[in-house]
Amino acid sequence: MTTIDFPSFSSGPRAAVRTSPAPVASVRSGDSGAPSVRADPRPSVVARLASLLGTLLMIVAVIAVLFFAIGPRFLGYQTATMLTGSMAPGIMPGDVVVTTLQPVGGIEVGDVISYHIPVEDHRVETHRVTEVVRGADGTTAVRTQGDANDAVDPWLATLEGENVYQAAAVIPEVGNVIRALRTPAVSHVLVYGVPAVLVGALLLMIWSRREEDDDDDASEPAPGSATPAGSVGGSGHVPGSSPRTDQPVLDRGILDNLGVELSSHAGALLFAGTFVEMLPQRIGAVEAALTARDADAAVVALLSLTVSASMVGARRLEEESSAALELIGRPITHRALVARLRQHGADVSTALDAIRHQDVHPH
């Protein structure tokens, strides 16, 4: 028998490592009057490959989300993974079958359709039509058979409704990837391993930005000037405290830059929308780790939240989750911390809705 399961997809965030396109020499005069020259090195081959790979992965992820999650809702097709070999060699186990709605009255012998069988568990079957029976009352029933099966299926299935899903295309092997991603071992790697890699890339990006800021800063502090008390790295934010209210809830500039990288503003909004949809799960992982007093899991969950928030420009949520790393060992703060994370998440969702509305109804 052929059994079809309907997969679901989600896309994860990506961090890009910023590199300078060419060496930039800066000349600064010291106290002795002798100039000091510093040249930024060219991006390494590894950095270029990492950036290219990250971009390609992002594009593939966006295409997958568009095709498997968004397309079926708006374009009227369905995707399903073939689990058995009853339709071999045309449709092999692990292939994804793309089906489109066709009028029941147009079904003919030889068509491959997906329908609920009328017996047992009423599972979805994808087989070839061998006989079409038109009833006097206007009903249509079919007999089907798998291409690799020796016998016709032992039932006559009456097709409900005015339309039926008919196979339109087959995508080889993609279903095997989907099933592998849904196994517990791979899921753990995606949940814990990928965020760790992204954190490393994010740190490289931050360090690169700091070096560029130092190089581009033409003014030196006046002698005797002091850094304002309570500032850290010039941000004015003390680790462990609440985010500054002057930070945007959702930085439109970062979303616009993401749209440029993807060559699609809609793709950037889709990426941000996926981030918002996954926020309850991410914050729930933080809460579960804190409740269990599992410091390692809390660090991973908070770093994952920090990285993903930075990718979409959720600045306040990013600062809150980053500062929360110092509160892991203070259980008395955990309840308030989780509440703040949820509030920031709600604010991000509201801000994203406002951006979408503004794009649809520009002033």
mmCIF file of C-alpha atoms in Angstrom:
data_model
loop_
_atom_site.group_PDB
_atom_site.id
_atom_site.type_symbol
_atom_site.label_atom_id
_atom_site.label_comp_id
_atom_site.label_asym_id
_atom_site.label_seq_id
_atom_site.Cartn_x
_atom_site.Cartn_y
_atom_site.Cartn_z
ATOM 1 C CA MET A 1 0.000 0.000 0.000
ATOM 2 C CA THR A 2 1.040 3.561 -0.571
ATOM 3 C CA THR A 3 0.867 5.882 2.398
ATOM 4 C CA ILE A 4 1.309 9.609 2.063
ATOM 5 C CA ASP A 5 2.254 11.992 4.839
ATOM 6 C CA PHE A 6 1.930 15.734 4.425
ATOM 7 C CA PRO A 7 5.098 17.464 5.619
ATOM 8 C CA SER A 8 5.487 20.856 7.234
ATOM 9 C CA PHE A 9 8.432 23.171 6.957
ATOM 10 C CA SER A 10 10.030 25.947 8.912
ATOM 11 C CA SER A 11 12.978 27.978 8.178
ATOM 12 C CA GLY A 12 15.711 28.959 10.498
ATOM 13 C CA PRO A 13 17.851 32.098 10.787
ATOM 14 C CA ARG A 14 21.257 32.731 9.324
ATOM 15 C CA ALA A 15 24.100 34.996 10.311
ATOM 16 C CA ALA A 16 26.293 36.609 7.665
ATOM 17 C CA VAL A 17 29.909 37.501 8.336
ATOM 18 C CA ARG A 18 30.702 41.027 7.199
ATOM 19 C CA THR A 19 33.975 41.455 5.363
ATOM 20 C CA SER A 20 35.626 44.472 3.837
ATOM 21 C CA PRO A 21 35.659 44.447 0.014
ATOM 22 C CA ALA A 22 39.146 45.853 -0.276
ATOM 23 C CA PRO A 23 42.088 46.885 1.911
ATOM 24 C CA VAL A 24 41.570 50.292 3.489
ATOM 25 C CA ALA A 25 44.602 52.130 4.809
ATOM 26 C CA SER A 26 44.139 54.644 7.608
ATOM 27 C CA VAL A 27 46.783 57.166 8.645
ATOM 28 C CA ARG A 28 46.809 58.567 12.141
ATOM 29 C CA SER A 29 49.329 60.934 13.658
ATOM 30 C CA GLY A 30 50.722 60.020 17.031
ATOM 31 C CA ASP A 31 52.222 62.324 19.620
ATOM 32 C CA SER A 32 55.582 62.152 17.897
ATOM 33 C CA GLY A 33 54.075 63.280 14.607
ATOM 34 C CA ALA A 34 54.998 60.046 12.839
ATOM 35 C CA PRO A 35 52.058 58.585 10.982
ATOM 36 C CA SER A 36 50.938 55.042 11.709
ATOM 37 C CA VAL A 37 49.496 53.131 8.797
ATOM 38 C CA ARG A 38 47.128 50.207 9.250
ATOM 39 C CA ALA A 39 45.608 48.231 6.399
ATOM 40 C CA ASP A 40 42.628 45.968 6.798
ATOM 41 C CA PRO A 41 43.342 42.530 5.310
ATOM 42 C CA ARG A 42 41.311 41.148 2.455
ATOM 43 C CA PRO A 43 38.599 38.653 3.375
ATOM 44 C CA SER A 44 39.982 35.146 3.625
ATOM 45 C CA VAL A 45 38.874 32.407 1.282
ATOM 46 C CA VAL A 46 37.184 30.663 4.230
ATOM 47 C CA ALA A 47 35.241 33.820 5.098
ATOM 48 C CA ARG A 48 34.116 34.229 1.487
ATOM 49 C CA LEU A 49 33.036 30.609 1.245
ATOM 50 C CA ALA A 50 31.214 30.835 4.577
ATOM 51 C CA SER A 51 29.364 33.946 3.453
ATOM 52 C CA LEU A 52 28.451 32.349 0.109
ATOM 53 C CA LEU A 53 27.300 29.137 1.793
ATOM 54 C CA GLY A 54 25.193 31.066 4.274
ATOM 55 C CA THR A 55 23.541 33.032 1.486
ATOM 56 C CA LEU A 56 22.801 29.869 -0.500
ATOM 57 C CA LEU A 57 21.344 28.141 2.554
ATOM 58 C CA MET A 58 19.141 31.143 3.230
ATOM 59 C CA ILE A 59 17.888 31.163 -0.365
ATOM 60 C CA VAL A 60 17.163 27.418 -0.261
ATOM 61 C CA ALA A 61 15.344 27.797 3.064
ATOM 62 C CA VAL A 62 13.195 30.647 1.771
ATOM 63 C CA ILE A 63 12.346 28.745 -1.425
ATOM 64 C CA ALA A 64 11.428 25.656 0.618
ATOM 65 C CA VAL A 65 9.149 27.664 2.914
ATOM 66 C CA LEU A 66 7.518 29.410 -0.036
ATOM 67 C CA PHE A 67 6.939 26.146 -1.916
ATOM 68 C CA PHE A 68 5.943 23.800 0.913
ATOM 69 C CA ALA A 69 4.255 26.132 3.419
ATOM 70 C CA ILE A 70 3.011 29.236 1.626
ATOM 71 C CA GLY A 71 2.270 27.975 -1.887
ATOM 72 C CA PRO A 72 -0.316 25.336 -0.903
ATOM 73 C CA ARG A 73 -2.347 27.968 0.977
ATOM 74 C CA PHE A 74 -2.601 30.392 -1.908
ATOM 75 C CA LEU A 75 -2.021 28.400 -5.106
ATOM 76 C CA GLY A 76 -4.256 25.407 -4.387
ATOM 77 C CA TYR A 77 -1.740 22.568 -4.636
ATOM 78 C CA GLN A 78 -0.610 19.998 -2.061
ATOM 79 C CA THR A 79 2.663 18.196 -1.412
ATOM 80 C CA ALA A 80 3.055 14.742 0.093
ATOM 81 C CA THR A 81 5.850 12.258 0.665
ATOM 82 C CA MET A 82 5.536 8.755 -0.831
ATOM 83 C CA LEU A 83 6.347 6.170 1.837
ATOM 84 C CA THR A 84 6.112 2.893 -0.118
ATOM 85 C CA GLY A 85 7.077 1.578 -3.525
ATOM 86 C CA SER A 86 3.596 0.732 -4.810
ATOM 87 C CA MET A 87 3.925 3.337 -7.582
ATOM 88 C CA ALA A 88 7.492 2.487 -8.598
ATOM 89 C CA PRO A 89 9.311 3.208 -10.766
ATOM 90 C CA GLY A 90 7.425 6.423 -11.566
ATOM 91 C CA ILE A 91 7.141 7.449 -7.914
ATOM 92 C CA MET A 92 9.724 5.986 -5.560
ATOM 93 C CA PRO A 93 9.707 5.959 -1.741
ATOM 94 C CA GLY A 94 10.968 9.313 -0.519
ATOM 95 C CA ASP A 95 9.751 11.241 -3.569
ATOM 96 C CA VAL A 96 7.474 14.246 -3.014
ATOM 97 C CA VAL A 97 4.277 14.228 -5.066
ATOM 98 C CA VAL A 98 2.781 17.583 -6.042
ATOM 99 C CA THR A 99 -0.973 17.365 -6.616
ATOM 100 C CA THR A 100 -3.423 19.954 -7.951
ATOM 101 C CA LEU A 101 -7.214 20.159 -7.737
ATOM 102 C CA GLN A 102 -9.041 18.825 -10.795
ATOM 103 C CA PRO A 103 -12.802 18.481 -11.389
ATOM 104 C CA VAL A 104 -14.099 15.036 -10.496
ATOM 105 C CA GLY A 105 -16.000 14.974 -13.774
ATOM 106 C CA GLY A 106 -12.747 15.195 -15.702
ATOM 107 C CA ILE A 107 -11.059 12.171 -14.103
ATOM 108 C CA GLU A 108 -10.134 9.506 -16.635
ATOM 109 C CA VAL A 109 -8.547 6.058 -16.632
ATOM 110 C CA GLY A 110 -4.776 6.450 -16.351
ATOM 111 C CA ASP A 111 -4.824 9.524 -14.103
ATOM 112 C CA VAL A 112 -2.875 9.345 -10.826
ATOM 113 C CA ILE A 113 -4.941 10.761 -7.971
ATOM 114 C CA SER A 114 -4.639 11.182 -4.181
ATOM 115 C CA TYR A 115 -7.779 10.313 -2.234
ATOM 116 C CA HIS A 116 -8.972 8.829 1.064
ATOM 117 C CA ILE A 117 -9.591 5.112 0.789
ATOM 118 C CA PRO A 118 -13.092 4.011 1.936
ATOM 119 C CA VAL A 119 -11.850 1.244 4.287
ATOM 120 C CA GLU A 120 -9.597 0.677 7.292
ATOM 121 C CA ASP A 121 -8.021 3.941 8.511
ATOM 122 C CA HIS A 122 -9.185 6.042 5.525
ATOM 123 C CA ARG A 123 -5.587 6.981 4.826
ATOM 124 C CA VAL A 124 -4.569 9.007 1.803
ATOM 125 C CA GLU A 125 -3.638 6.817 -1.170
ATOM 126 C CA THR A 126 -1.923 7.877 -4.388
ATOM 127 C CA HIS A 127 -2.641 5.334 -7.133
ATOM 128 C CA ARG A 128 -3.524 5.209 -10.813
ATOM 129 C CA VAL A 129 -7.190 5.115 -11.891
ATOM 130 C CA THR A 130 -8.090 1.867 -13.654
ATOM 131 C CA GLU A 131 -11.875 2.330 -13.865
ATOM 132 C CA VAL A 132 -14.299 5.253 -13.575
ATOM 133 C CA VAL A 133 -17.911 4.564 -12.551
ATOM 134 C CA ARG A 134 -20.421 7.388 -13.083
ATOM 135 C CA GLY A 135 -23.579 7.065 -10.981
ATOM 136 C CA ALA A 136 -27.066 8.061 -12.055
ATOM 137 C CA ASP A 137 -27.177 10.430 -9.082
ATOM 138 C CA GLY A 138 -24.107 12.303 -10.379
ATOM 139 C CA THR A 139 -21.548 10.592 -8.141
ATOM 140 C CA THR A 140 -18.190 9.408 -9.418
ATOM 141 C CA ALA A 141 -16.448 6.292 -8.093
ATOM 142 C CA VAL A 142 -13.066 4.918 -9.099
ATOM 143 C CA ARG A 143 -11.022 1.766 -8.907
ATOM 144 C CA THR A 144 -7.277 2.230 -8.590
ATOM 145 C CA GLN A 145 -4.079 0.238 -8.656
ATOM 146 C CA GLY A 146 -0.454 0.894 -7.808
ATOM 147 C CA ASP A 147 1.839 0.654 -10.834
ATOM 148 C CA ALA A 148 4.035 -1.835 -8.974
ATOM 149 C CA ASN A 149 1.118 -3.875 -7.587
ATOM 150 C CA ASP A 150 -0.130 -7.052 -9.249
ATOM 151 C CA ALA A 151 -3.787 -6.558 -8.317
ATOM 152 C CA VAL A 152 -6.353 -3.775 -8.368
ATOM 153 C CA ASP A 153 -7.093 -2.180 -4.992
ATOM 154 C CA PRO A 154 -9.909 -4.163 -3.276
ATOM 155 C CA TRP A 155 -12.427 -1.309 -3.050
ATOM 156 C CA LEU A 156 -14.553 1.037 -5.088
ATOM 157 C CA ALA A 157 -13.954 4.574 -3.824
ATOM 158 C CA THR A 158 -16.603 7.241 -4.244
ATOM 159 C CA LEU A 159 -14.976 10.650 -4.686
ATOM 160 C CA GLU A 160 -16.465 13.250 -2.364
ATOM 161 C CA GLY A 161 -16.936 16.837 -3.441
ATOM 162 C CA GLU A 162 -16.520 18.436 -6.837
ATOM 163 C CA ASN A 163 -12.720 18.182 -7.052
ATOM 164 C CA VAL A 164 -9.995 15.623 -6.477
ATOM 165 C CA TYR A 165 -6.232 15.996 -6.140
ATOM 166 C CA GLN A 166 -4.424 14.735 -9.248
ATOM 167 C CA ALA A 167 -0.640 14.190 -9.437
ATOM 168 C CA ALA A 168 1.001 16.975 -11.432
ATOM 169 C CA ALA A 169 4.709 16.555 -10.649
ATOM 170 C CA VAL A 170 7.164 14.409 -8.713
ATOM 171 C CA ILE A 171 10.223 15.779 -6.891
ATOM 172 C CA PRO A 172 12.726 12.939 -6.357
ATOM 173 C CA GLU A 173 14.268 12.228 -2.931
ATOM 174 C CA VAL A 174 13.132 15.443 -1.219
ATOM 175 C CA GLY A 175 10.816 13.486 1.050
ATOM 176 C CA ASN A 176 13.775 11.569 2.462
ATOM 177 C CA VAL A 177 15.345 14.876 3.470
ATOM 178 C CA ILE A 178 12.089 15.957 5.112
ATOM 179 C CA ARG A 179 11.811 12.717 7.064
ATOM 180 C CA ALA A 180 15.455 12.928 8.136
ATOM 181 C CA LEU A 181 14.929 16.476 9.429
ATOM 182 C CA ARG A 182 12.013 15.227 11.518
ATOM 183 C CA THR A 183 13.987 12.487 13.312
ATOM 184 C CA PRO A 184 14.886 13.235 16.964
ATOM 185 C CA ALA A 185 18.663 13.099 16.381
ATOM 186 C CA VAL A 186 18.643 15.571 13.487
ATOM 187 C CA SER A 187 16.094 17.788 15.232
ATOM 188 C CA HIS A 188 18.434 18.110 18.226
ATOM 189 C CA VAL A 189 21.295 19.069 15.932
ATOM 190 C CA LEU A 190 19.149 21.729 14.264
ATOM 191 C CA VAL A 191 17.853 23.077 17.577
ATOM 192 C CA TYR A 192 21.166 23.108 19.459
ATOM 193 C CA GLY A 193 24.008 22.751 16.957
ATOM 194 C CA VAL A 194 22.954 25.268 14.315
ATOM 195 C CA PRO A 195 22.355 28.088 16.841
ATOM 196 C CA ALA A 196 25.841 27.488 18.256
ATOM 197 C CA VAL A 197 27.359 27.907 14.799
ATOM 198 C CA LEU A 198 25.265 31.012 14.237
ATOM 199 C CA VAL A 199 26.453 32.472 17.536
ATOM 200 C CA GLY A 200 30.046 32.071 16.386
ATOM 201 C CA ALA A 201 29.245 33.776 13.104
ATOM 202 C CA LEU A 202 27.428 36.549 14.956
ATOM 203 C CA LEU A 203 30.451 37.177 17.177
ATOM 204 C CA LEU A 204 32.665 37.418 14.089
ATOM 205 C CA MET A 205 30.205 39.892 12.608
ATOM 206 C CA ILE A 206 30.188 41.997 15.788
ATOM 207 C CA TRP A 207 33.989 42.048 16.001
ATOM 208 C CA SER A 208 34.185 43.007 12.330
ATOM 209 C CA ARG A 209 31.767 45.870 12.886
ATOM 210 C CA ARG A 210 33.767 47.141 15.839
ATOM 211 C CA GLU A 211 36.970 47.141 13.796
ATOM 212 C CA GLU A 212 35.234 49.011 10.983
ATOM 213 C CA ASP A 213 33.819 51.551 13.441
ATOM 214 C CA ASP A 214 37.298 52.125 14.865
ATOM 215 C CA ASP A 215 38.746 52.623 11.397
ATOM 216 C CA ASP A 216 35.980 54.984 10.278
ATOM 217 C CA ASP A 217 36.056 57.136 13.412
ATOM 218 C CA ALA A 218 37.938 60.283 12.413
ATOM 219 C CA SER A 219 37.590 62.043 15.740
ATOM 220 C CA GLU A 220 39.634 61.248 18.827
ATOM 221 C CA PRO A 221 38.336 61.827 22.382
ATOM 222 C CA ALA A 222 39.427 65.120 23.832
ATOM 223 C CA PRO A 223 42.125 64.890 26.526
ATOM 224 C CA GLY A 224 40.571 64.467 29.922
ATOM 225 C CA SER A 225 37.209 63.325 28.561
ATOM 226 C CA ALA A 226 35.635 60.383 30.338
ATOM 227 C CA THR A 227 33.187 57.704 29.333
ATOM 228 C CA PRO A 228 29.791 58.258 30.953
ATOM 229 C CA ALA A 229 29.278 56.167 34.040
ATOM 230 C CA GLY A 230 27.341 52.982 33.494
ATOM 231 C CA SER A 231 28.124 52.707 29.780
ATOM 232 C CA VAL A 232 29.518 49.513 28.366
ATOM 233 C CA GLY A 233 31.246 49.531 25.015
ATOM 234 C CA GLY A 234 29.565 52.842 24.259
ATOM 235 C CA SER A 235 26.101 51.279 24.174
ATOM 236 C CA GLY A 236 24.875 52.798 27.400
ATOM 237 C CA HIS A 237 23.460 49.418 28.429
ATOM 238 C CA VAL A 238 24.558 47.635 31.580
ATOM 239 C CA PRO A 239 24.601 43.824 31.213
ATOM 240 C CA GLY A 240 21.798 42.231 33.181
ATOM 241 C CA SER A 241 19.557 45.303 33.034
ATOM 242 C CA SER A 242 16.488 45.842 30.873
ATOM 243 C CA PRO A 243 17.066 46.945 27.246
ATOM 244 C CA ARG A 244 17.221 50.632 26.492
ATOM 245 C CA THR A 245 13.856 52.021 25.460
ATOM 246 C CA ASP A 246 15.490 54.031 22.664
ATOM 247 C CA GLN A 247 16.224 50.780 20.826
ATOM 248 C CA PRO A 248 13.640 50.006 18.128
ATOM 249 C CA VAL A 249 11.343 47.070 18.735
ATOM 250 C CA LEU A 250 11.905 45.979 15.132
ATOM 251 C CA ASP A 251 14.645 47.682 13.126
ATOM 252 C CA ARG A 252 13.257 48.315 9.640
ATOM 253 C CA GLY A 253 16.772 48.948 8.312
ATOM 254 C CA ILE A 254 17.896 45.410 9.166
ATOM 255 C CA LEU A 255 14.812 43.969 7.474
ATOM 256 C CA ASP A 256 15.508 46.081 4.392
ATOM 257 C CA ASN A 257 19.128 44.859 4.303
ATOM 258 C CA LEU A 258 17.895 41.278 4.588
ATOM 259 C CA GLY A 259 15.566 41.926 1.674
ATOM 260 C CA VAL A 260 18.535 43.163 -0.371
ATOM 261 C CA GLU A 261 20.523 40.000 0.451
ATOM 262 C CA LEU A 262 17.592 37.815 -0.565
ATOM 263 C CA SER A 263 16.714 40.025 -3.546
ATOM 264 C CA SER A 264 13.177 39.874 -2.175
ATOM 265 C CA HIS A 265 11.494 42.221 0.292
ATOM 266 C CA ALA A 266 8.654 39.707 0.605
ATOM 267 C CA GLY A 267 11.194 37.010 1.455
ATOM 268 C CA ALA A 268 12.576 39.149 4.289
ATOM 269 C CA LEU A 269 9.081 39.676 5.705
ATOM 270 C CA LEU A 270 8.429 35.944 5.405
ATOM 271 C CA PHE A 271 11.651 35.230 7.291
ATOM 272 C CA ALA A 272 10.602 37.679 10.020
ATOM 273 C CA GLY A 273 7.146 36.116 10.124
ATOM 274 C CA THR A 274 8.649 32.668 10.640
ATOM 275 C CA PHE A 275 10.769 34.095 13.463
ATOM 276 C CA VAL A 276 7.648 35.499 15.152
ATOM 277 C CA GLU A 277 5.797 32.180 14.757
ATOM 278 C CA MET A 278 8.683 30.329 16.424
ATOM 279 C CA LEU A 279 9.044 32.805 19.320
ATOM 280 C CA PRO A 280 6.672 30.960 21.702
ATOM 281 C CA GLN A 281 8.685 27.781 21.156
ATOM 282 C CA ARG A 282 12.032 29.529 21.654
ATOM 283 C CA ILE A 283 10.912 31.388 24.787
ATOM 284 C CA GLY A 284 9.298 28.198 26.060
ATOM 285 C CA ALA A 285 12.679 26.449 25.700
ATOM 286 C CA VAL A 286 14.290 29.227 27.767
ATOM 287 C CA GLU A 287 11.629 28.891 30.466
ATOM 288 C CA ALA A 288 11.898 25.087 30.551
ATOM 289 C CA ALA A 289 15.686 25.232 30.901
ATOM 290 C CA LEU A 290 15.508 27.827 33.679
ATOM 291 C CA THR A 291 12.802 25.880 35.522
ATOM 292 C CA ALA A 292 14.898 22.702 35.325
ATOM 293 C CA ARG A 293 17.980 24.648 36.526
ATOM 294 C CA ASP A 294 19.775 23.348 33.422
ATOM 295 C CA ALA A 295 22.352 26.065 32.859
ATOM 296 C CA ASP A 296 23.763 24.551 29.646
ATOM 297 C CA ALA A 297 20.337 24.274 28.022
ATOM 298 C CA ALA A 298 19.479 27.811 29.152
ATOM 299 C CA VAL A 299 22.647 29.182 27.549
ATOM 300 C CA VAL A 300 21.887 27.421 24.251
ATOM 301 C CA ALA A 301 18.245 28.560 24.265
ATOM 302 C CA LEU A 302 19.151 32.172 25.045
ATOM 303 C CA LEU A 303 21.930 32.270 22.465
ATOM 304 C CA SER A 304 19.574 30.845 19.851
ATOM 305 C CA LEU A 305 17.017 33.512 20.712
ATOM 306 C CA THR A 306 19.650 36.268 20.654
ATOM 307 C CA VAL A 307 21.016 35.273 17.254
ATOM 308 C CA SER A 308 17.625 34.870 15.606
ATOM 309 C CA ALA A 309 16.423 38.191 17.059
ATOM 310 C CA SER A 310 19.498 39.966 15.697
ATOM 311 C CA MET A 311 18.903 38.554 12.222
ATOM 312 C CA VAL A 312 15.476 40.206 11.913
ATOM 313 C CA GLY A 313 16.341 43.383 13.839
ATOM 314 C CA ALA A 314 14.349 42.671 17.019
ATOM 315 C CA ARG A 315 16.721 44.937 18.933
ATOM 316 C CA ARG A 316 15.071 45.040 22.369
ATOM 317 C CA LEU A 317 14.456 41.303 22.409
ATOM 318 C CA GLU A 318 18.045 40.742 21.302
ATOM 319 C CA GLU A 319 19.426 42.868 24.156
ATOM 320 C CA GLU A 320 17.087 41.306 26.720
ATOM 321 C CA SER A 321 18.004 37.739 25.784
ATOM 322 C CA SER A 322 21.703 38.602 25.625
ATOM 323 C CA ALA A 323 21.662 40.293 29.038
ATOM 324 C CA ALA A 324 19.702 37.338 30.438
ATOM 325 C CA LEU A 325 22.799 35.140 30.116
ATOM 326 C CA GLU A 326 24.073 36.793 33.303
ATOM 327 C CA LEU A 327 20.836 35.988 35.145
ATOM 328 C CA ILE A 328 20.892 32.218 34.644
ATOM 329 C CA GLY A 329 22.404 31.711 38.091
ATOM 330 C CA ARG A 330 19.821 33.955 39.791
ATOM 331 C CA PRO A 331 16.569 31.929 39.992
ATOM 332 C CA ILE A 332 14.718 34.780 41.718
ATOM 333 C CA THR A 333 14.851 36.747 38.442
ATOM 334 C CA HIS A 334 13.710 33.962 36.120
ATOM 335 C CA ARG A 335 9.950 34.523 36.239
ATOM 336 C CA ALA A 336 10.255 38.233 35.511
ATOM 337 C CA LEU A 337 12.821 37.496 32.782
ATOM 338 C CA VAL A 338 10.504 35.108 30.934
ATOM 339 C CA ALA A 339 7.653 37.606 31.255
ATOM 340 C CA ARG A 340 9.819 40.329 29.697
ATOM 341 C CA LEU A 341 10.848 38.028 26.849
ATOM 342 C CA ARG A 342 7.210 37.251 26.094
ATOM 343 C CA GLN A 343 6.309 40.942 26.179
ATOM 344 C CA HIS A 344 9.135 41.777 23.780
ATOM 345 C CA GLY A 345 7.963 38.940 21.536
ATOM 346 C CA ALA A 346 4.437 40.371 21.484
ATOM 347 C CA ASP A 347 5.853 43.815 20.686
ATOM 348 C CA VAL A 348 7.851 42.370 17.761
ATOM 349 C CA SER A 349 4.713 40.692 16.385
ATOM 350 C CA THR A 350 2.798 43.971 16.604
ATOM 351 C CA ALA A 351 5.639 45.892 14.949
ATOM 352 C CA LEU A 352 5.860 43.369 12.098
ATOM 353 C CA ASP A 353 2.099 43.628 11.520
ATOM 354 C CA ALA A 354 2.474 47.412 11.357
ATOM 355 C CA ILE A 355 5.247 47.114 8.751
ATOM 356 C CA ARG A 356 3.165 44.740 6.674
ATOM 357 C CA HIS A 357 0.180 47.086 6.875
ATOM 358 C CA GLN A 358 2.348 50.029 5.891
ATOM 359 C CA ASP A 359 3.655 48.135 2.871
ATOM 360 C CA VAL A 360 0.131 47.262 1.764
ATOM 361 C CA HIS A 361 -1.313 50.712 2.510
ATOM 362 C CA PRO A 362 1.522 53.219 2.039
ATOM 363 C CA HIS A 363 0.846 56.799 3.012
#
